[in-house]
Every structure is written in structure tokens, then in C-alpha cells.
């Protein structure tokens, strides 16, 4: 018999708010009905606010973040095009792998896991590329595997200072809607996200925004594409009708999740993610443990990857959390398997939920043989949350 709730602290899929769940519980409707655009059209306008773009065009594909990666590449580049990428975690690795498999000529900079996009090295390579052979520069804004947030604005500055006209691709799957992201201000050409992270929905939507420059590049792009074609997927934002069957319930859920985000205020959502993440980090440091993200500038506000002591296997921590305390933590992926476990702190959550994650992690760590002091992480986070909430009240 299991009482109470289970605790989901993986960095996506995230908790679905009750209002979103209810909004999705609707009868099926005709996707060609005269009033279907009333649901669809405002979603595009509102997603632009999430991407912080006035001039970009939003595409919604039934799919996931990986599909949105493929849509971005196959609609704007050509086989054999040189692209500049960096690899420092499982998701940046997978994007490199996709680019290679789609026939791009990938110039990949391997960076130690725990670091972020090597902005200075990007700058050097762009400046050396006098003939502008590099057609696109890729940034994984938030590397979910290592809890590392990279400097997109810095990469834009590197492009501008070298006078380079490459397209800027950004994977914002675990950042957009939770961590500061500014498509227009940072001159991002293709921004990618999925529905199951900051948007607090089930997986099933691959969402991207393309700049005017990306749409110009699209005209010269001859890569094979069909399901992910921009031409076909232009229709919904203009007419409200999809070229193939849309996941209608997810669109209703998206309506509800956007309403929740705007009711809180996008910038407040971002500030809340910072406050919650900082409490988790304080807890981790009070245990005497460290984050996989090597420097503070890379600390992620949506996921903390925690390095376990040498004598502990992080897989045991995760197994204990799940079996004994009904808590799901994120696993260490690939190179960091067994070395880290992750606490996802994004989406629909609050201070006390983060305290529960820390309490459960403390017990799971101790059960796995770690000597961290019981209650130390929770206490550190409690004090941070108390002081931040009091400070926010004073500012009102
Ligand atoms: N990029 C990042 C940063 C991710 O965290 C993920 C998934 O966790 C993906 C891409 C892949 O997205 P999806 O699983 O929705 O295909």
C-alpha cells in the first residue's frame, strides 16, 4: 500500500500542475472544425513571449525536443555544411551525433564534462574562419546531464565581434521558460524546446522558433525533410490548422500552462527557479559535496548534478531514493554514470518540495554509505528559503 504522493525530481518530464491536467481532460474534437483556430492561433503568439521574440516564427511539431533539433537542422542547412559544436554532456553529445548522421561537417570541440560552451575557443575559430565556411554555431544552453548553463549572449558577442554570419542554434530544451532566455536580444536563429520541462506538459510537442535569417537560409536548404518540413508546418500559425493530426489534448494543456506562466509572470518564474535552485545548491554544499558544474558561472537553475563521494555509487543513491522514499532522482548519464545523481528543480514546484528532495537525497545518500550529516542540507536550504521569502515580502 502506498500512501501520499510520489516525488518526481528528474529534470523532465516534470510535474504537471492540476490545472494543466484538467485542461487536457477534454473530449476529442475535430481538428478541422471552424473554431479550432481559436485554440491554436493564440498559442503561437504566446509562445513567442516565452522565447522572447517579436520577429521569430514559432513551429509546433508533434514530437519531442529531439524532433525539434532535427527540424532546425534539416530546414536550414545543407549536407556537407560545416558547423561549429561543442560536447560536454550527454545531450550536447547527442546533438553532435545527430548533426553527423544528417551529413553535416561537424567541427566539434570536446570540453570536459562539467564545463560549458567554450566561448573563447568559439571566438578564435570564428575569427580564423575568414572564408565563412562555418554555416552554423550550436549552443546547448542548459546541459541537463551535468547541470551546466552556458553563455548564449557570449557566443552572440563572439559572432558579432568577428563579423561572422553563421546561424546561431540554441538547444533550450531544459532552459526555455525556466532560465533567462532571450531569442531576439541574443540574436538566436533557431531556438529549440520540448513540452515536458519548463512548460510542465507531457512529452509530445517539439517546439522551435526560427529567426527571419533562419527562414532566409531555409530557402537555400536542400536537405531531405518531410514530416519536419517548415513549409508544411507554416500553416498552423497562419490558419490554425495542422498539416497532419495534432495532439489536441496537449494543445489544451499548453494553453493552460501558458496561462499559469503568464499569471505568475515569466520573469517571476525565472526568479523562482533561481531561488529554488540556490536552496538545493546550499544543501549540497552543506553536505560537503560538490556539483558536477565546475564553476559558479555554469550552475544551472533547472538541474543540479551532484558528485557523490569516491566510495559511493550514485546508482545506489538513486535506487534507495526510488525504492525506500518514493523519490525519482535523475541518473548520471554515460560518462558520469555512477558518479552523479541529479535533482531536477524545474517546472511546477516550490520551496517545501525542494526541501523534500533534499531530505530524501540525504537519507538515500546515507543509506548508500555516505557520511553526510543528517539534516544538514535541509537546514541550509531552509534558512536560504526563509530569508529569501522574507526579503521578497519586504520588497512588495
Ligand atoms: N536537449 C536537452 C538539453 C535535453 O535535456 C533533452 C532531454 O532531456 C533533449 C535535448 C532531448 O529532448 P527529448 O527527450 O524531448 O527528445
Short mmCIF file of C-alpha atoms and ligand atoms in Angstrom, two decimals:
data_model
loop_
_atom_site.label_atom_id
_atom_site.label_comp_id
_atom_site.label_asym_id
_atom_site.label_seq_id
_atom_site.Cartn_x
_atom_site.Cartn_y
_atom_site.Cartn_z
CA UNK A 1 0.00 0.00 0.00
CA UNK A 2 1.46 3.33 -0.96
CA UNK A 3 0.23 6.41 0.80
CA UNK A 4 0.72 10.03 -0.13
CA UNK A 5 2.39 11.11 -3.33
CA UNK A 6 5.49 10.01 -5.16
CA UNK A 7 8.16 12.65 -5.72
CA UNK A 8 9.40 13.42 -9.19
CA UNK A 9 12.78 15.13 -9.20
CA UNK A 10 14.05 14.18 -12.61
CA UNK A 11 14.87 17.17 -14.83
CA UNK A 12 12.00 16.42 -17.15
CA UNK A 13 9.41 15.16 -17.56
CA UNK A 14 8.35 17.49 -14.77
CA UNK A 15 5.30 17.66 -12.51
CA UNK A 16 2.11 18.58 -14.33
CA UNK A 17 0.04 21.20 -12.50
CA UNK A 18 -3.51 20.16 -11.65
CA UNK A 19 -4.94 22.95 -13.85
CA UNK A 20 -2.97 21.63 -16.82
CA UNK A 21 -4.03 18.04 -16.21
CA UNK A 22 -7.67 19.10 -16.04
CA UNK A 23 -7.36 21.23 -19.17
CA UNK A 24 -6.20 18.16 -21.07
CA UNK A 25 -9.16 16.10 -19.90
CA UNK A 26 -11.46 17.15 -22.74
CA UNK A 27 -13.38 15.19 -25.32
CA UNK A 28 -11.73 14.78 -28.67
CA UNK A 29 -12.65 17.46 -31.16
CA UNK A 30 -12.48 17.92 -34.89
CA UNK A 31 -9.12 19.37 -35.88
CA UNK A 32 -10.80 20.86 -38.97
CA UNK A 33 -13.69 22.45 -37.08
CA UNK A 34 -14.34 26.13 -37.80
CA UNK A 35 -13.48 27.09 -34.22
CA UNK A 36 -10.27 25.03 -33.93
CA UNK A 37 -8.08 28.07 -34.78
CA UNK A 38 -9.44 29.80 -31.68
CA UNK A 39 -7.43 27.29 -29.66
CA UNK A 40 -4.40 27.14 -31.94
CA UNK A 41 -3.63 30.68 -33.08
CA UNK A 42 -3.12 32.32 -29.66
CA UNK A 43 -0.68 29.54 -28.72
CA UNK A 44 1.75 30.75 -31.36
CA UNK A 45 1.53 34.36 -30.26
CA UNK A 46 2.01 33.38 -26.62
CA UNK A 47 4.93 31.04 -27.29
CA UNK A 48 6.73 34.00 -28.85
CA UNK A 49 6.59 35.63 -25.44
CA UNK A 50 8.21 32.53 -23.90
CA UNK A 51 11.02 32.64 -26.48
CA UNK A 52 11.19 36.44 -26.04
CA UNK A 53 10.93 37.09 -29.74
CA UNK A 54 8.90 39.59 -31.73
CA UNK A 55 10.32 38.73 -35.12
CA UNK A 56 10.72 34.94 -34.86
CA UNK A 57 8.32 32.36 -36.27
CA UNK A 58 7.20 29.56 -33.97
CA UNK A 59 6.67 25.98 -35.13
CA UNK A 60 4.94 23.29 -33.09
CA UNK A 61 5.64 19.71 -34.16
CA UNK A 62 4.06 16.63 -32.66
CA UNK A 63 7.31 15.12 -31.39
CA UNK A 64 9.88 15.91 -28.75
CA UNK A 65 12.98 18.04 -28.31
CA UNK A 66 14.97 15.65 -30.48
CA UNK A 67 12.50 16.16 -33.31
CA UNK A 68 12.86 19.92 -32.93
CA UNK A 69 16.66 19.55 -33.21
CA UNK A 70 16.16 17.66 -36.47
CA UNK A 71 13.64 20.18 -37.78
CA UNK A 72 16.06 23.04 -37.11
CA UNK A 73 18.94 21.37 -38.92
CA UNK A 74 17.09 19.84 -41.85
CA UNK A 75 15.22 23.05 -42.69
CA UNK A 76 18.12 25.48 -42.71
CA UNK A 77 21.36 23.68 -43.64
CA UNK A 78 22.73 21.53 -46.44
CA UNK A 79 24.61 18.23 -46.38
CA UNK A 80 28.33 18.90 -46.08
CA UNK A 81 27.87 22.28 -44.39
CA UNK A 82 30.47 22.96 -41.73
CA UNK A 83 29.05 23.62 -38.28
CA UNK A 84 30.79 24.50 -35.01
CA UNK A 85 29.61 22.49 -32.00
CA UNK A 86 30.84 21.57 -28.53
CA UNK A 87 30.30 18.45 -26.48
CA UNK A 88 30.31 18.45 -22.69
CA UNK A 89 27.46 16.17 -21.63
CA UNK A 90 25.05 13.57 -22.95
CA UNK A 91 22.69 15.99 -24.69
CA UNK A 92 25.33 18.07 -26.43
CA UNK A 93 26.87 14.72 -27.42
CA UNK A 94 23.59 13.51 -28.92
CA UNK A 95 23.15 16.72 -30.89
CA UNK A 96 26.64 16.31 -32.36
CA UNK A 97 25.77 12.73 -33.22
CA UNK A 98 22.59 13.83 -34.99
CA UNK A 99 24.40 16.53 -36.96
CA UNK A 100 26.96 13.98 -38.12
CA UNK A 101 24.30 11.46 -39.05
CA UNK A 102 22.45 14.09 -41.06
CA UNK A 103 25.61 14.66 -43.09
CA UNK A 104 26.96 17.90 -41.66
CA UNK A 105 30.71 18.50 -41.46
CA UNK A 106 30.95 18.90 -37.68
CA UNK A 107 33.85 20.80 -36.15
CA UNK A 108 33.38 19.56 -32.59
CA UNK A 109 35.19 20.93 -29.57
CA UNK A 110 35.34 18.38 -26.77
CA UNK A 111 35.18 20.03 -23.40
CA UNK A 112 35.46 18.41 -20.00
CA UNK A 113 32.04 17.39 -18.64
CA UNK A 114 31.14 19.97 -16.00
CA UNK A 115 32.23 22.90 -18.16
CA UNK A 116 30.11 24.82 -20.63
CA UNK A 117 30.34 26.10 -24.19
CA UNK A 118 33.94 27.28 -24.73
CA UNK A 119 33.11 30.83 -25.79
CA UNK A 120 36.71 31.98 -26.28
CA UNK A 121 37.53 28.96 -28.40
CA UNK A 122 34.40 29.61 -30.47
CA UNK A 123 35.59 33.19 -30.93
CA UNK A 124 39.05 32.00 -32.03
CA UNK A 125 37.66 29.51 -34.54
CA UNK A 126 35.19 32.03 -35.95
CA UNK A 127 37.91 34.61 -36.32
CA UNK A 128 40.15 32.04 -38.11
CA UNK A 129 37.32 31.16 -40.48
CA UNK A 130 37.95 34.02 -42.91
CA UNK A 131 36.05 32.35 -45.74
CA UNK A 132 32.95 31.86 -43.58
CA UNK A 133 32.87 28.12 -44.19
CA UNK A 134 31.14 27.65 -40.85
CA UNK A 135 27.44 27.91 -41.57
CA UNK A 136 26.11 27.46 -38.05
CA UNK A 137 27.24 27.59 -34.45
CA UNK A 138 25.49 25.38 -31.89
CA UNK A 139 24.97 26.02 -28.20
CA UNK A 140 23.40 23.65 -25.69
CA UNK A 141 22.11 26.35 -23.37
CA UNK A 142 21.47 24.05 -20.44
CA UNK A 143 23.27 20.70 -20.47
CA UNK A 144 20.79 18.63 -18.49
CA UNK A 145 23.23 15.78 -17.92
CA UNK A 146 25.75 17.85 -15.98
CA UNK A 147 23.64 20.80 -14.76
CA UNK A 148 25.64 23.33 -16.74
CA UNK A 149 24.22 26.55 -18.19
CA UNK A 150 26.20 28.19 -20.98
CA UNK A 151 26.60 31.76 -22.08
CA UNK A 152 24.49 32.23 -25.21
CA UNK A 153 24.95 36.01 -25.19
CA UNK A 154 28.72 35.42 -25.12
CA UNK A 155 28.51 33.30 -28.26
CA UNK A 156 26.45 36.00 -29.95
CA UNK A 157 29.13 38.52 -28.99
CA UNK A 158 31.80 36.20 -30.46
CA UNK A 159 29.86 36.05 -33.74
CA UNK A 160 29.39 39.81 -33.82
CA UNK A 161 32.93 40.75 -32.88
CA UNK A 162 34.35 38.53 -35.62
CA UNK A 163 31.79 39.77 -38.13
CA UNK A 164 30.74 36.17 -38.71
CA UNK A 165 27.36 35.49 -40.29
CA UNK A 166 26.86 31.87 -39.18
CA UNK A 167 23.44 30.93 -37.86
CA UNK A 168 23.15 30.55 -34.09
CA UNK A 169 21.33 27.37 -32.99
CA UNK A 170 20.37 27.01 -29.32
CA UNK A 171 19.08 23.92 -27.54
CA UNK A 172 16.85 25.40 -24.86
CA UNK A 173 15.05 22.17 -24.01
CA UNK A 174 15.80 22.45 -20.28
CA UNK A 175 16.14 26.23 -20.11
CA UNK A 176 13.41 27.98 -22.09
CA UNK A 177 10.59 29.01 -19.79
CA UNK A 178 12.71 28.43 -16.66
CA UNK A 179 16.07 30.15 -17.13
CA UNK A 180 16.62 33.58 -18.69
CA UNK A 181 16.49 33.14 -22.48
CA UNK A 182 16.17 35.97 -24.99
CA UNK A 183 15.87 34.96 -28.58
CA UNK A 184 15.84 38.44 -30.15
CA UNK A 185 18.23 40.17 -27.75
CA UNK A 186 20.81 37.39 -28.19
CA UNK A 187 20.30 37.08 -31.93
CA UNK A 188 19.39 33.41 -31.76
CA UNK A 189 18.36 31.99 -35.13
CA UNK A 190 16.94 28.63 -34.11
CA UNK A 191 15.72 28.09 -30.57
CA UNK A 192 14.52 24.66 -29.58
CA UNK A 193 12.44 23.30 -26.73
CA UNK A 194 10.10 20.47 -25.79
CA UNK A 195 6.86 20.35 -23.85
CA UNK A 196 7.89 18.23 -20.86
CA UNK A 197 10.22 20.57 -18.98
CA UNK A 198 9.55 24.23 -18.21
CA UNK A 199 6.20 24.06 -19.99
CA UNK A 200 5.03 21.44 -17.47
CA UNK A 201 3.28 19.21 -20.01
CA UNK A 202 3.66 15.59 -21.01
CA UNK A 203 6.27 14.95 -23.70
CA UNK A 204 4.80 15.20 -27.18
CA UNK A 205 5.50 18.65 -28.59
CA UNK A 206 8.74 19.70 -30.23
CA UNK A 207 8.66 23.48 -30.31
CA UNK A 208 11.05 25.78 -32.08
CA UNK A 209 11.36 29.38 -33.12
CA UNK A 210 13.18 30.50 -36.26
CA UNK A 211 14.52 33.98 -36.90
CA UNK A 212 13.99 35.84 -40.17
CA UNK A 213 17.59 34.99 -41.06
CA UNK A 214 16.89 31.30 -40.43
CA UNK A 215 13.86 31.50 -42.73
CA UNK A 216 16.05 33.08 -45.43
CA UNK A 217 18.55 30.21 -45.00
CA UNK A 218 15.63 27.82 -45.29
CA UNK A 219 15.11 28.96 -48.89
CA UNK A 220 18.62 27.70 -49.77
CA UNK A 221 18.38 24.48 -47.78
CA UNK A 222 18.06 21.29 -49.82
CA UNK A 223 18.22 18.69 -47.07
CA UNK A 224 15.63 15.93 -47.24
CA UNK A 225 12.71 16.63 -44.94
CA UNK A 226 9.07 15.74 -44.95
CA UNK A 227 7.45 15.28 -41.54
CA UNK A 228 9.56 18.12 -40.14
CA UNK A 229 9.19 20.46 -43.10
CA UNK A 230 8.84 24.15 -42.25
CA UNK A 231 6.80 24.67 -45.44
CA UNK A 232 4.13 22.28 -44.26
CA UNK A 233 4.29 23.44 -40.66
CA UNK A 234 3.91 27.12 -41.53
CA UNK A 235 0.17 26.63 -41.86
CA UNK A 236 -0.88 26.28 -38.22
CA UNK A 237 0.45 29.67 -37.13
CA UNK A 238 -1.24 31.32 -40.14
CA UNK A 239 -4.51 29.39 -40.35
CA UNK A 240 -4.85 27.45 -37.11
CA UNK A 241 -4.95 24.13 -38.98
CA UNK A 242 -2.21 21.49 -38.86
CA UNK A 243 -0.99 19.56 -41.94
CA UNK A 244 -1.35 16.29 -40.02
CA UNK A 245 -3.16 15.25 -36.86
CA UNK A 246 -2.14 17.43 -33.94
CA UNK A 247 -2.16 16.18 -30.32
CA UNK A 248 -5.23 18.22 -29.43
CA UNK A 249 -5.17 17.47 -25.69
CA UNK A 250 -1.59 18.68 -25.47
CA UNK A 251 -2.62 21.92 -27.13
CA UNK A 252 -5.27 22.41 -24.47
CA UNK A 253 -2.62 21.64 -21.86
CA UNK A 254 -0.28 24.14 -23.46
CA UNK A 255 -2.99 26.80 -23.25
CA UNK A 256 -3.34 26.13 -19.52
CA UNK A 257 0.41 26.04 -18.86
CA UNK A 258 0.99 29.31 -20.72
CA UNK A 259 -1.81 30.88 -18.70
CA UNK A 260 -0.15 29.74 -15.49
CA UNK A 261 3.24 31.09 -16.57
CA UNK A 262 1.83 34.47 -17.55
CA UNK A 263 -0.26 34.69 -14.37
CA UNK A 264 2.93 34.24 -12.34
CA UNK A 265 4.90 36.39 -14.78
CA UNK A 266 7.67 34.82 -16.90
CA UNK A 267 10.39 36.79 -15.12
CA UNK A 268 8.97 35.72 -11.75
CA UNK A 269 9.04 32.11 -12.93
CA UNK A 270 12.70 32.56 -13.81
CA UNK A 271 13.42 34.19 -10.44
CA UNK A 272 11.62 31.36 -8.64
CA UNK A 273 13.76 28.79 -10.44
CA UNK A 274 16.86 30.65 -9.30
CA UNK A 275 15.66 30.82 -5.70
CA UNK A 276 14.74 27.13 -5.59
CA UNK A 277 17.98 26.06 -7.27
CA UNK A 278 20.08 28.12 -4.92
CA UNK A 279 18.47 26.38 -1.92
CA UNK A 280 19.31 22.98 -3.40
CA UNK A 281 22.90 24.10 -4.05
CA UNK A 282 23.25 25.36 -0.48
CA UNK A 283 22.03 21.98 0.71
CA UNK A 284 24.58 20.16 -1.46
CA UNK A 285 27.40 22.34 -0.19
CA UNK A 286 26.29 21.89 3.42
CA UNK A 287 26.71 18.13 2.87
CA UNK A 288 30.29 18.85 1.86
CA UNK A 289 29.60 17.62 -1.68
CA UNK A 290 30.16 19.42 -4.94
CA UNK A 291 28.29 19.96 -8.17
CA UNK A 292 29.39 18.48 -11.46
CA UNK A 293 29.25 22.05 -12.86
CA UNK A 294 32.80 23.18 -12.18
CA UNK A 295 32.31 26.90 -11.73
CA UNK A 296 29.54 29.06 -10.35
CA UNK A 297 29.04 30.77 -13.71
CA UNK A 298 27.84 27.41 -15.07
CA UNK A 299 25.48 26.43 -12.21
CA UNK A 300 22.11 25.54 -13.63
CA UNK A 301 18.87 26.80 -12.15
CA UNK A 302 16.90 23.84 -13.50
CA UNK A 303 19.01 20.84 -12.52
CA UNK A 304 21.81 20.12 -10.07
CA UNK A 305 24.09 17.20 -10.88
CA UNK A 306 25.68 16.18 -7.59
CA UNK A 307 29.00 14.35 -7.46
CA UNK A 308 28.92 11.60 -4.84
CA UNK A 309 31.91 10.81 -2.59
CA UNK A 310 34.54 8.48 -4.14
CA UNK A 311 33.46 5.42 -2.16
CA UNK A 312 29.76 5.74 -3.10
CA UNK A 313 27.97 4.60 -6.25
CA UNK A 314 25.40 7.20 -7.29
CA UNK A 315 23.27 4.39 -8.72
CA UNK A 316 22.70 3.15 -5.17
CA UNK A 317 21.61 6.61 -4.07
CA UNK A 318 19.07 6.71 -6.89
CA UNK A 319 17.88 3.15 -6.20
CA UNK A 320 17.43 3.92 -2.50
CA UNK A 321 15.53 7.10 -3.27
CA UNK A 322 13.14 5.24 -5.52
CA UNK A 323 12.63 2.05 -3.52
CA UNK A 324 12.63 3.45 0.00
CA UNK A 325 11.44 7.03 -0.29
CA UNK A 326 9.39 7.04 -3.49
CA UNK A 327 11.58 9.74 -4.95
CA UNK A 328 12.85 9.76 -8.51
CA UNK A 329 16.23 11.42 -8.97
CA UNK A 330 17.92 11.83 -12.34
CA UNK A 331 20.58 9.26 -13.17
CA UNK A 332 24.16 10.03 -14.11
CA UNK A 333 24.28 9.52 -17.87
CA UNK A 334 27.07 7.94 -19.88
CA UNK A 335 30.48 9.26 -18.72
CA UNK A 336 29.15 10.32 -15.30
CA UNK A 337 27.07 7.18 -14.62
CA UNK A 338 27.62 6.14 -11.00
CA UNK A 339 29.43 9.38 -10.24
CA UNK A 340 26.49 11.81 -10.12
CA UNK A 341 22.83 11.84 -9.33
CA UNK A 342 20.65 14.75 -10.37
CA UNK A 343 17.95 16.74 -8.67
CA UNK A 344 15.71 18.33 -11.26
CA UNK A 345 14.23 21.56 -9.91
CA UNK A 346 12.15 22.91 -12.73
CA UNK A 347 8.54 23.40 -13.57
CA UNK A 348 5.71 23.32 -11.09
CA UNK A 349 7.45 23.29 -7.73
CA UNK A 350 8.09 25.27 -4.59
CA UNK A 351 10.41 25.58 -1.62
CA UNK A 352 8.97 22.79 0.50
CA UNK A 353 9.05 20.40 -2.45
CA UNK A 354 12.76 21.13 -2.82
CA UNK A 355 13.24 20.51 0.89
CA UNK A 356 11.56 17.14 0.41
CA UNK A 357 14.01 16.36 -2.40
CA UNK A 358 16.94 17.27 -0.17
CA UNK A 359 15.56 15.25 2.76
CA UNK A 360 15.05 12.23 0.55
CA UNK A 361 18.51 12.64 -1.00
CA UNK A 362 20.10 12.87 2.45
CA UNK A 363 18.52 9.61 3.55
CA UNK A 364 19.37 7.94 0.24
CA UNK A 365 22.98 9.11 0.42
CA UNK A 366 23.38 7.92 4.00
CA UNK A 367 21.79 4.57 3.13
CA UNK A 368 24.34 4.25 0.34
CA UNK A 369 27.18 4.69 2.84
CA UNK A 370 27.82 8.41 2.72
CA UNK A 371 28.71 10.12 5.98
CA UNK A 372 26.94 13.38 5.31
CA UNK A 373 25.28 14.80 8.39
CA UNK A 374 21.55 14.06 8.62
CA UNK A 375 19.53 17.23 8.24
CA UNK A 376 22.48 19.42 7.24
CA UNK A 377 21.40 20.05 3.67
CA UNK A 378 17.78 20.57 4.57
CA UNK A 379 18.73 23.07 7.28
CA UNK A 380 20.93 25.09 4.94
CA UNK A 381 18.19 25.24 2.31
CA UNK A 382 15.54 26.12 4.89
CA UNK A 383 17.49 29.15 6.04
CA UNK A 384 18.01 30.31 2.47
CA UNK A 385 14.33 29.93 1.60
CA UNK A 386 13.21 31.68 4.79
CA UNK A 387 15.47 34.64 4.19
CA UNK A 388 14.58 34.92 0.51
CA UNK A 389 10.85 34.76 1.15
CA UNK A 390 11.16 37.42 3.86
CA UNK A 391 13.27 39.58 1.53
CA UNK A 392 10.69 39.28 -1.25
CA UNK A 393 7.91 40.24 1.15
CA UNK A 394 9.78 43.38 2.15
CA UNK A 395 10.15 44.38 -1.49
CA UNK A 396 6.37 44.26 -2.05
N1 LIG B 1 18.31 18.60 -25.16
C1 LIG B 1 18.35 18.64 -23.83
C2 LIG B 1 19.18 19.69 -23.17
C3 LIG B 1 17.61 17.74 -23.08
O1 LIG B 1 17.63 17.80 -21.74
C4 LIG B 1 16.84 16.76 -23.74
C5 LIG B 1 16.05 15.79 -22.98
O2 LIG B 1 16.12 15.68 -21.79
C6 LIG B 1 16.84 16.75 -25.13
C7 LIG B 1 17.58 17.68 -25.80
C8 LIG B 1 16.06 15.74 -25.88
O3 LIG B 1 14.72 16.06 -25.77
P1 LIG B 1 13.57 14.95 -25.93
O4 LIG B 1 13.85 13.89 -24.92
O5 LIG B 1 12.34 15.75 -25.67
O6 LIG B 1 13.64 14.46 -27.32
#
